XYZ file of C-alpha atoms in Angstrom:
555
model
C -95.223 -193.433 7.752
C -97.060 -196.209 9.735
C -96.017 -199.828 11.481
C -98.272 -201.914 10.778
C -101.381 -199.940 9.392
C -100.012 -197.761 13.212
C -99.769 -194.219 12.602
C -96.464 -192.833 14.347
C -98.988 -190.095 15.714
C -102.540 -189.036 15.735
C -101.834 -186.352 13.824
C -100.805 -188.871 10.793
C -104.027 -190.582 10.968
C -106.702 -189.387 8.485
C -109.334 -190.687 9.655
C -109.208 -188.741 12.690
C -108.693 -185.662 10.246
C -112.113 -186.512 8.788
C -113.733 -186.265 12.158
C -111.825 -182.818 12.958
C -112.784 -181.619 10.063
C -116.524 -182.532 9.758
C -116.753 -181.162 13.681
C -115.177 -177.952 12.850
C -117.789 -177.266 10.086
C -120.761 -178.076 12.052
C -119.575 -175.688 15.211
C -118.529 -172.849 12.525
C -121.254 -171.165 12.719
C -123.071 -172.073 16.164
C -120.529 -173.240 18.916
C -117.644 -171.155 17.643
C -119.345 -168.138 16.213
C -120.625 -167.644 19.663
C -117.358 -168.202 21.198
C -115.667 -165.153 19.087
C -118.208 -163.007 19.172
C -118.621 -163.208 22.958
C -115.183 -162.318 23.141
C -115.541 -159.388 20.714
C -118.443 -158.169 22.812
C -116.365 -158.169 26.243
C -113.288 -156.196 23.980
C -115.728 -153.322 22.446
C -116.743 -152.744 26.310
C -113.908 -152.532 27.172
C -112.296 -150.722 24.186
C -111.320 -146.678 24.556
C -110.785 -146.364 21.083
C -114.508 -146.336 19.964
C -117.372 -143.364 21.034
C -120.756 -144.830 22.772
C -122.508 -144.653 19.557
C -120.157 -146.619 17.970
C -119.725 -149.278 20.838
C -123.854 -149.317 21.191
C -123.947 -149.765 17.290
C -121.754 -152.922 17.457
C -122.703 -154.206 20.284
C -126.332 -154.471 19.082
C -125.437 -156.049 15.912
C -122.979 -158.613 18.287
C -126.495 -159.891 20.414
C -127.728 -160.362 16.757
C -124.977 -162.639 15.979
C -125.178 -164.356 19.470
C -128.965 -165.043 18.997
C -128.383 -166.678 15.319
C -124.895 -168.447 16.552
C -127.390 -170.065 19.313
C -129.614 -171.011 17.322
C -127.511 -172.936 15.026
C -125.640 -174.580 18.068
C -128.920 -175.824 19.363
C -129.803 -177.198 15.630
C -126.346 -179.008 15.312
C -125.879 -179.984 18.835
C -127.245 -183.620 18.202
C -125.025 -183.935 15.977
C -121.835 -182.539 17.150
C -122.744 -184.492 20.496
C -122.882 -188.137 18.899
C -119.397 -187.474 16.710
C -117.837 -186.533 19.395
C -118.319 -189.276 21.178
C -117.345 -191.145 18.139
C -114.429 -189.611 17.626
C -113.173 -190.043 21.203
C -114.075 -193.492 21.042
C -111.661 -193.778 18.144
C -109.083 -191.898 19.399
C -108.942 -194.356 22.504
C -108.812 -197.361 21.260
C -105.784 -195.850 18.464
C -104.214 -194.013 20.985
C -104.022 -197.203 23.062
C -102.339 -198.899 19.830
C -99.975 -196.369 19.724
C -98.959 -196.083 23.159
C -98.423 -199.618 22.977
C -96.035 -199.411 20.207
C -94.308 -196.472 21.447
C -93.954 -198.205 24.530
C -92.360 -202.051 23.056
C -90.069 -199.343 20.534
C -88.836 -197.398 24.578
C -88.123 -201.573 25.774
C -85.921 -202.117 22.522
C -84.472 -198.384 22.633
C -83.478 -199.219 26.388
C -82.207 -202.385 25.961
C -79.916 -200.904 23.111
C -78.812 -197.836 24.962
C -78.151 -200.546 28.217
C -76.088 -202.843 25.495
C -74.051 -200.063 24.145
C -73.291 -198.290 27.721
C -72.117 -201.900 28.940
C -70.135 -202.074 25.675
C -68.238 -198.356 26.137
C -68.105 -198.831 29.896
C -65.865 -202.056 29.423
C -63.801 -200.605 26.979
C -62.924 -197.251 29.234
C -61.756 -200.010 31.826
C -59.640 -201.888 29.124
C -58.326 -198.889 28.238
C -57.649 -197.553 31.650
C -55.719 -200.697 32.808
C -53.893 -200.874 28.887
C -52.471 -197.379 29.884
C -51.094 -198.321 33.410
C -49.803 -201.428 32.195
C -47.816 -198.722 29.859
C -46.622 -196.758 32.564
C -42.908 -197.003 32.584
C -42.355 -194.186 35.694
C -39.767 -195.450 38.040
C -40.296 -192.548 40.363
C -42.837 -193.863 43.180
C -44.523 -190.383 43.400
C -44.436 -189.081 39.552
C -46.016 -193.166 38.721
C -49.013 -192.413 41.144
C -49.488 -188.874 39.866
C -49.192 -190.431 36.334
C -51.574 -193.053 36.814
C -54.255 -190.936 39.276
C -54.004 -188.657 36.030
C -55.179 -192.008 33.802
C -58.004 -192.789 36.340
C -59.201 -189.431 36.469
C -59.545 -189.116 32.634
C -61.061 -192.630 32.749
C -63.626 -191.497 35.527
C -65.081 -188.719 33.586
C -64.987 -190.693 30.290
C -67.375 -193.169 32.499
C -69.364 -190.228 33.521
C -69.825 -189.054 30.420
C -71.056 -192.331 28.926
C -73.554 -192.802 31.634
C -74.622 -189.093 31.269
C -74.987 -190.000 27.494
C -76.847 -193.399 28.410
C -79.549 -191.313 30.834
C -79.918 -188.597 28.412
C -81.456 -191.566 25.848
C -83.314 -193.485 28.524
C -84.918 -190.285 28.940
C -85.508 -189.441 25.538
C -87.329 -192.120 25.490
C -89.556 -192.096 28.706
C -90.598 -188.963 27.397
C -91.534 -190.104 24.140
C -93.815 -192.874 25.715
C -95.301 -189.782 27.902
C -95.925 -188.014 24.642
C -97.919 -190.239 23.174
C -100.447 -190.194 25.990
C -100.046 -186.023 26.446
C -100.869 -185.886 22.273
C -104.313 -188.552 23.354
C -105.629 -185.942 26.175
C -104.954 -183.172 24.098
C -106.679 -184.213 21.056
C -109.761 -185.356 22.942
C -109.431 -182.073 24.764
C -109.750 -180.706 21.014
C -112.522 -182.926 20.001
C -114.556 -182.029 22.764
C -113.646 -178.161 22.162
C -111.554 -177.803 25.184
C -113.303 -179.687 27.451
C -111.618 -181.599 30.069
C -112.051 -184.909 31.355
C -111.338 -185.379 35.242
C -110.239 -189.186 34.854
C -107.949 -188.121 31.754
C -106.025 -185.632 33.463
C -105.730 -187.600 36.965
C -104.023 -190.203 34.303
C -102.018 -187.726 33.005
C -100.669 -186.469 36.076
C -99.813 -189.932 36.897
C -97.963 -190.537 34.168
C -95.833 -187.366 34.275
C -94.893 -188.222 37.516
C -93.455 -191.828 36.821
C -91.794 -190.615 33.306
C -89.795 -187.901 35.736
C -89.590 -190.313 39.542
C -86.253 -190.750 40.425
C -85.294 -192.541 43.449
C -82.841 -190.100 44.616
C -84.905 -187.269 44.162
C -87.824 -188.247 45.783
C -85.689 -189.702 48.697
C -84.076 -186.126 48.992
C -87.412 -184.402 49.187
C -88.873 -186.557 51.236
C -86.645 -188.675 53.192
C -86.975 -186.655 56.094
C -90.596 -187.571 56.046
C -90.236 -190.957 55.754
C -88.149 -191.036 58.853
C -90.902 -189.529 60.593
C -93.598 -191.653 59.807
C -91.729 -194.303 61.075
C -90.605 -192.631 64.188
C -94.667 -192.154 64.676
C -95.673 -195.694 63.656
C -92.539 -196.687 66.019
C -94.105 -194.950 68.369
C -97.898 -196.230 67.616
C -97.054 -199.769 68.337
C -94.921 -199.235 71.475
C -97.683 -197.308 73.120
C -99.713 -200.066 73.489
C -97.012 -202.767 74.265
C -95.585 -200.598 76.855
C -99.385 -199.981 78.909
C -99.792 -196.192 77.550
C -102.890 -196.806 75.720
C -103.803 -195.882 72.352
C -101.733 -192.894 70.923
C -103.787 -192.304 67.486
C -107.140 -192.458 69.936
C -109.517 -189.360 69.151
C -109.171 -187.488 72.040
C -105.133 -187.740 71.895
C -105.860 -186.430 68.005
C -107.905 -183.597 69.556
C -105.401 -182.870 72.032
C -102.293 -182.565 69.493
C -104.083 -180.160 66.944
C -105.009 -178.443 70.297
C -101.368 -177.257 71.073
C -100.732 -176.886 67.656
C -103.430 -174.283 67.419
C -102.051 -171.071 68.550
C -98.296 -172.501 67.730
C -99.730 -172.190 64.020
C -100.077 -168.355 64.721
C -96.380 -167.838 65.288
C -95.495 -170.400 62.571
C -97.443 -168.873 59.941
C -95.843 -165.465 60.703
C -92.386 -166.078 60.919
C -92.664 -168.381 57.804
C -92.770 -164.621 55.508
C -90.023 -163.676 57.188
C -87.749 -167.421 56.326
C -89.841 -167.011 52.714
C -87.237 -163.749 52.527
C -84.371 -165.720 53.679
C -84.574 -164.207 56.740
C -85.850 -165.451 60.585
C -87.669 -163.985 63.766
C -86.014 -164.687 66.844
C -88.792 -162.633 69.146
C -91.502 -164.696 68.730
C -91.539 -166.349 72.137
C -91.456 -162.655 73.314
C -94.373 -161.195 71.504
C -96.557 -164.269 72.722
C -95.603 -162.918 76.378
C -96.530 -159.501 75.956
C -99.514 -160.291 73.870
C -100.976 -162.830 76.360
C -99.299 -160.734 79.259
C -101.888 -157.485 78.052
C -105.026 -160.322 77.070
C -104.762 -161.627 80.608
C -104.685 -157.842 81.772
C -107.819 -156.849 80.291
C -109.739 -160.366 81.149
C -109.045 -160.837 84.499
C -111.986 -161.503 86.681
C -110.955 -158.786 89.327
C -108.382 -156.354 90.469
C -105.448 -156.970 88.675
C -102.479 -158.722 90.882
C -99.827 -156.959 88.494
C -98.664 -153.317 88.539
C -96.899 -152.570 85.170
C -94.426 -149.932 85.754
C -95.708 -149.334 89.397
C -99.387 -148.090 87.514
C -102.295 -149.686 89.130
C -103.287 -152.554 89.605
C -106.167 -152.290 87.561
C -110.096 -153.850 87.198
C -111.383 -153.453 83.543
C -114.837 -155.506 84.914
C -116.501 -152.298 84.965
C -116.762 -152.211 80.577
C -118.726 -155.183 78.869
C -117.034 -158.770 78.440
C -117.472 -158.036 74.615
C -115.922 -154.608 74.503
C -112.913 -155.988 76.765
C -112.354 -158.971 74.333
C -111.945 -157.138 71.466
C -109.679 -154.646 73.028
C -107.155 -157.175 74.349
C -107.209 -158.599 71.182
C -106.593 -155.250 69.112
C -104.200 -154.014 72.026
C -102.251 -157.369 71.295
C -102.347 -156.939 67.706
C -100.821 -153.282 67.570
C -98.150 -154.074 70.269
C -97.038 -157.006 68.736
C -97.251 -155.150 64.785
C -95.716 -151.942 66.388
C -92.501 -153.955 67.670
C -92.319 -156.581 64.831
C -92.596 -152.833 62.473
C -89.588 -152.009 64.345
C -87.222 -154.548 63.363
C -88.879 -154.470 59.853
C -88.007 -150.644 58.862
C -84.036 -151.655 60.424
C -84.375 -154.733 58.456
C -86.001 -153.301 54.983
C -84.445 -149.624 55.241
C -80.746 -150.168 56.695
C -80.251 -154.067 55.492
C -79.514 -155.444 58.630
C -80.435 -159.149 58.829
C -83.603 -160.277 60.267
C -81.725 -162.167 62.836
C -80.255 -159.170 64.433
C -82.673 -156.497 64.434
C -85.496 -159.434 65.638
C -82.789 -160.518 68.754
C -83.115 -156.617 69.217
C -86.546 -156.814 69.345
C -86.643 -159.635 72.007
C -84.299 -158.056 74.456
C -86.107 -154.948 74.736
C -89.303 -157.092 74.872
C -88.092 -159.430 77.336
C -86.425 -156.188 79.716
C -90.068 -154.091 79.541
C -92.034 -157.043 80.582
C -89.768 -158.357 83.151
C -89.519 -154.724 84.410
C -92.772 -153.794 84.329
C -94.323 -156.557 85.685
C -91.647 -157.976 87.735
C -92.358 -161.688 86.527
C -95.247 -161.710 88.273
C -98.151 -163.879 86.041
C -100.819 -161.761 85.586
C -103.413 -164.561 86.266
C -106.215 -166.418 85.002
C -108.699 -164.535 82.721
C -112.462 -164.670 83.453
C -113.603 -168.752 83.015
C -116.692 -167.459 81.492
C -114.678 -166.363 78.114
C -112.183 -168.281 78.632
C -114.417 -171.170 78.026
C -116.584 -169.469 75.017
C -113.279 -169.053 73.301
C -110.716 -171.489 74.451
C -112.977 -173.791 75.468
C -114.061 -177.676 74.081
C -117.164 -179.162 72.526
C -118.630 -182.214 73.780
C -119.732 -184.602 71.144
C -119.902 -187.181 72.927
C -118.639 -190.650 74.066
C -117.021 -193.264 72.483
C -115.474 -196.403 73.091
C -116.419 -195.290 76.823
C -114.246 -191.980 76.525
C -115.682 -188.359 76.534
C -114.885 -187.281 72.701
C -114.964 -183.094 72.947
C -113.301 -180.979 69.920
C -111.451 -177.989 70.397
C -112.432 -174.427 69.886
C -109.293 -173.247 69.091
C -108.756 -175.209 66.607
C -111.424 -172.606 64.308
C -109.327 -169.896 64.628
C -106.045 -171.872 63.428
C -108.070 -173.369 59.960
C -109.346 -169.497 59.580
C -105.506 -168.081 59.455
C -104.361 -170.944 57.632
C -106.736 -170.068 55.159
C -106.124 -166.577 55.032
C -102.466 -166.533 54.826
C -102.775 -169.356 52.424
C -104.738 -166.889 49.876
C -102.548 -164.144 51.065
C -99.153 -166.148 49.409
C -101.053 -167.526 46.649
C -103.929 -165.611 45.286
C -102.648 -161.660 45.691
C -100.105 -159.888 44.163
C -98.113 -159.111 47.316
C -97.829 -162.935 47.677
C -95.939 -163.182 44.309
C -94.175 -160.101 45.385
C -92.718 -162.173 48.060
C -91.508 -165.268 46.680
C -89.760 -162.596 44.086
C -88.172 -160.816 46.673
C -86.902 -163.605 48.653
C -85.640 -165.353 45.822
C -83.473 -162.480 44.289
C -84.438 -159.163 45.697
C -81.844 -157.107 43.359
C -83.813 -158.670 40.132
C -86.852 -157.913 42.231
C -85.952 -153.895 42.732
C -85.325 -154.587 39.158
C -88.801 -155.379 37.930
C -89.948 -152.899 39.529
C -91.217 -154.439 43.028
C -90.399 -152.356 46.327
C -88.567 -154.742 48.341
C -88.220 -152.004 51.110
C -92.035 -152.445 51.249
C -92.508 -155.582 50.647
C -89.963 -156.241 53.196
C -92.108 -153.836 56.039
C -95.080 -155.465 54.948
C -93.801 -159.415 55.582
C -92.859 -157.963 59.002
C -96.629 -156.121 59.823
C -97.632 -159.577 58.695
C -96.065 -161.785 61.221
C -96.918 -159.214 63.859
C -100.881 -159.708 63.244
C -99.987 -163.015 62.872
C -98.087 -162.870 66.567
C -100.825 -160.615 67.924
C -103.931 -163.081 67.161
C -102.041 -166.169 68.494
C -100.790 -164.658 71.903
C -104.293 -163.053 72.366
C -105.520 -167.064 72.252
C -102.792 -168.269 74.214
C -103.937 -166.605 77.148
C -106.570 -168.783 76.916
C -104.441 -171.587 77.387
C -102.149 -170.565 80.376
C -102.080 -167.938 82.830
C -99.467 -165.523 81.383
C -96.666 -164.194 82.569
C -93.629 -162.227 80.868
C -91.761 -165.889 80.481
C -94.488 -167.211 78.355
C -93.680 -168.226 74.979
C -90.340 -169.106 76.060
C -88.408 -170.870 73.221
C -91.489 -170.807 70.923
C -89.807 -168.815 68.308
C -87.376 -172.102 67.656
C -90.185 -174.698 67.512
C -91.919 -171.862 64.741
C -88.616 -171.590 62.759
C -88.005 -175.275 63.658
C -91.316 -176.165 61.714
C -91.040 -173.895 58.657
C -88.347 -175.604 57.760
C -89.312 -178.947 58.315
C -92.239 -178.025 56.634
C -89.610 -177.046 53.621
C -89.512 -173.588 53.744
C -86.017 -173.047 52.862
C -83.685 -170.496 54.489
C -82.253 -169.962 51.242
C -85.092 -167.594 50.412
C -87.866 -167.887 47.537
C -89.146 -171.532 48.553
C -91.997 -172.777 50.610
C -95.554 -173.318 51.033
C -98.091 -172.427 53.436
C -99.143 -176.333 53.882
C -95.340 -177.024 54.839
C -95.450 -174.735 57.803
C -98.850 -176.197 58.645
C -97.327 -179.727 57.798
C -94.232 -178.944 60.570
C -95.981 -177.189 63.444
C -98.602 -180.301 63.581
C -95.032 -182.398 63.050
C -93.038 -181.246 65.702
C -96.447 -180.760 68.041
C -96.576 -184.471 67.188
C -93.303 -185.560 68.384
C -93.076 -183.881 71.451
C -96.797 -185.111 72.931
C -95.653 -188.510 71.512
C -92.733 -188.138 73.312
C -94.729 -187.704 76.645
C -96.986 -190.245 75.529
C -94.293 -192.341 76.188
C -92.643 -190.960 79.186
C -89.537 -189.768 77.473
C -87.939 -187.552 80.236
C -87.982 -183.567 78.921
C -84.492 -183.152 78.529
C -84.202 -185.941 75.742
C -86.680 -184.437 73.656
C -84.512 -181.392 73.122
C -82.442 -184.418 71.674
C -85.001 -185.936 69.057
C -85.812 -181.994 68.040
C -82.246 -181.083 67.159
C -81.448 -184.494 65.410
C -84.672 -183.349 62.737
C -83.906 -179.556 62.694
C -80.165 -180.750 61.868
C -81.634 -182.943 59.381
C -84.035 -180.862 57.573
C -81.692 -177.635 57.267
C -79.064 -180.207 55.797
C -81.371 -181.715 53.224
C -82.352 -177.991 52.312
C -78.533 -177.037 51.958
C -77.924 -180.441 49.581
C -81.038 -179.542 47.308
C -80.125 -175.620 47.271
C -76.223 -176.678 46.519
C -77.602 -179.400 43.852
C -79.852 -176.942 42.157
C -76.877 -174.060 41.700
């Protein structure tokens, strides 16, 4: 049935049947042929079934198909070409007659459904007040019960009309999407599964707007919002105040600076919140990491004696050689003591927080112990440079503009742990285990290992970025000190719930450069230390609350 000489849908329309039709025929045997017989190729290699005589006998008579399939693609390709591009053409502009329809029937649907909500919502409060008006209770407390009893029943007789109401309104929004979703596909099928870049972006769009609501998209990102206007806050008083430009290039530089190695630490404990769990010796591996870096790479005799062995000068072996052991030395202490708490953790059950608070205390005692506090000193300026060094590229606006080295090393781990969650089957394993590790076990996946492996994970992760943050600081066994809060901290503002089975590696990215933000802002300004502990609570507070109203909302 059609409005109008307006099909209801594309499908309806027989013109566009004729075109389907006539395009189907002319890619039978060229465009599709080859198609299916590609396909059968790639099974008969990889079939067990048939003997190598058999496979080489149908595979030879498969090229012959290919070669004739060709050849009749070529011949119709004119063709097919111009009515597709016919077709399409005639798709649009129906499509756009349709969606037009669709969308004036939605306005008249909506105003209906509005009309007859209004209509059942004033008689539920006619009703409610006819009832109390009935109430003939003299006892004060048995009237009240009576009548909260009327209100309630009218409240969910309200709810229920609205939840009626939204149910339509949605109905149809989505039948408005539809129509569009039916005009990609079918030039998707016209153009034999092709895609168009411009059609999809479109598409996307429109998804998005047919499902927005305010209240969502406030919950998932009103923390953000507050925080871009903290930052522009703090933009414009910069200036005003005689601080200079804050969003200047070198102050840019400077911030993904410090959020460099921070990433490290935030990328490995973010596994560990991933399996709704936490790491509370991260500040702890950074010290013995960068404590055993700045070891190996002094420039001399060693001032420190650990455990009364003594002092030591590694100069003697090649700057090369001594680089790559502090960093492996970092990476094995730092896996061997995260391993630790992961085999209590994945074996015995006990809760990341404990068995990683374990972890720190013995950390913290051995490195206190054995090196008496003492820092261990600056590491040879020659390497330090080559590695933690800066760039000049020159000046601008009369300031030197240099770009950080360490800032390479952060984009490579983001990378790789980025393809580690998303692109490998340990990654899935992951999310599965953190979001319901009994259904995991299940299906077959080993949380016990999966659960070790998370932990080996972070300690890499730990190892590379205390090896680089000795190239920041000269270390000392209280380096790192409260660095396994801002890594939690920014996991979570970066929405990586504690809940388990939620996040993304760009959150955790997102909240380290967040938080490294705020607090160099914060300095900017001249905000005295202490408050700053303030602004950090206020967001963690904030964050781990909006995470507990979505979790609650979505059980």
């Amino acid at each position: 049935m059609a409005i109008n000489n307006i099909p209801l849908s594309l499908e309806e329309d027989v013109k566009l049947q004729g075109y389907k039709s006539k395009l189907a025929a002319l890619r039978q045997d060229g465009v599709t042929k080859l198609a299916d017989t590609k396909q059968l190729i790639y099974t008969t290699k990889k079939s067990k079934m048939l003997s190598q005589e058999a496979k080489e006998k149908l595979l030879s008579q498969y090229s012959k198909d290919v070669e004739v399939a060709k050849a009749d693609a070529a011949k119709n390709k004119a063709e097919i070409d111009s009515l597709t591009k016919e077709a399409v053409a005639y798709v649009n502009d129906l499509s756009k007659k349709i969606e037009n329809r669709v969308k004036e029937e939605e306005n008249a649907n909506i105003a209906s459904y509005k009309a007859e909500y209004d209509k059942q919502c004033s008689a539920i409060k006619a009703r409610l007040e006819e009832r109390i008006s009935k109430v003939n209770i003299t006892d004060s407390k048995e009237r009240k019960a009576e009548i909260d009893t009327i209100k309630y029943e009218a409240k969910s007789a309200l709810f229920d009309a609205k939840s009626q109401f939204t149910t339509k309104v949605d109905r149809s929004k989505a039948a408005k999407n539809q129509a569009y979703v039916d005009h990609v596909q079918t030039n998707r099928s016209l153009r034999n599964g092709k895609t168009n870049f411009s059609e999809n972006m479109k598409l996307k769009f429109t998804d998005y707007v047919n499902k927005f609501k305010l209240s969502k998209f406030l919950l998932d990102n009103g923390l953000y919002l507050a925080i871009i206007v903290f930052f522009i806050i703090c933009i414009v008083l910069a200036p005003a105040t005689g601080k200079g430009n804050l969003l200047s290039l070198p102050n840019i530089f400077t911030i993904l600076e410090q959020s460099s190695t921070r990433m490290f630490y935030a990328l490995g404990v973010a596994g560990l919140i991933l399996l709704a769990g936490t790491d509370l010796s991260v500040g702890r591996m950074v010290a013995l990491g960068s404590v055993t870096t700045g070891l190996i790479l002094h420039p001399g005799v060693n001032i420190v004696k650990f455990f009364g062995m003594g002092p030591w000068d590694f100069t003697a072996i090649p700057m090369a050689v001594r680089v790559i052991m502090s960093l492996v030395f970092s990476i094995l202490l730092c896996v061997a003591f995260s391993s630790f708490a992961g085999v209590f953790t994945a074996k015995l059950k006990i809760h990341p927080f404990i068995s990683t608070l374990s972890t720190q205390l013995i950390i913290y005692g051995l490195l206190f112990f054995g090196t008496t506090g003492t820092p261990v000193g600056s590491i040879d300026s020659g390497i330090k440079d080559a590695i933690g060094g800066r760039w000049i590229l020159g000046v601008s606006g009369g300031q030197l503009i240099t770009f950080p080295k360490l800032i390479i090393p952060a984009v490579i781990a983001i990378i790789v742990a980025w393809f580690i969650w998303n692109k490998t089957t340990f990654g899935k394993n992951m999310y599965a285990v953190g979001g319901n590790s009994e259904a995991a076990a299940v299906s077959g996946i080993s949380v016990f290992k999966v659960t070790l492996c998370v932990f080996i994970m972070a300690g890499v992760f730990y190892g590379c970025g205390s090896f680089l943050e000795a190239f920041r600081a000269n270390a000392s066994a209280g380096t790192g000190q409260g660095f396994e809060l801002d890594a939690i901290a920014a996991c979570v503002v970066g929405g990586i719930s504690f809940n388990g089975g939620i996040g993304k590696i760009g959150g955790a990215v997102l909240g380290v450069i967040i938080f490294t933000s705020l607090t160099y802002c914060l300095t900017f300004l001249g905000i005295d230390t202490n408050l700053q502990f303030v602004f950090k609570g206020i967001i963690i507070i904030a964050a781990v609350a909006l995470d507990s109203v979505k979790y609650l909302k979505k059980k």
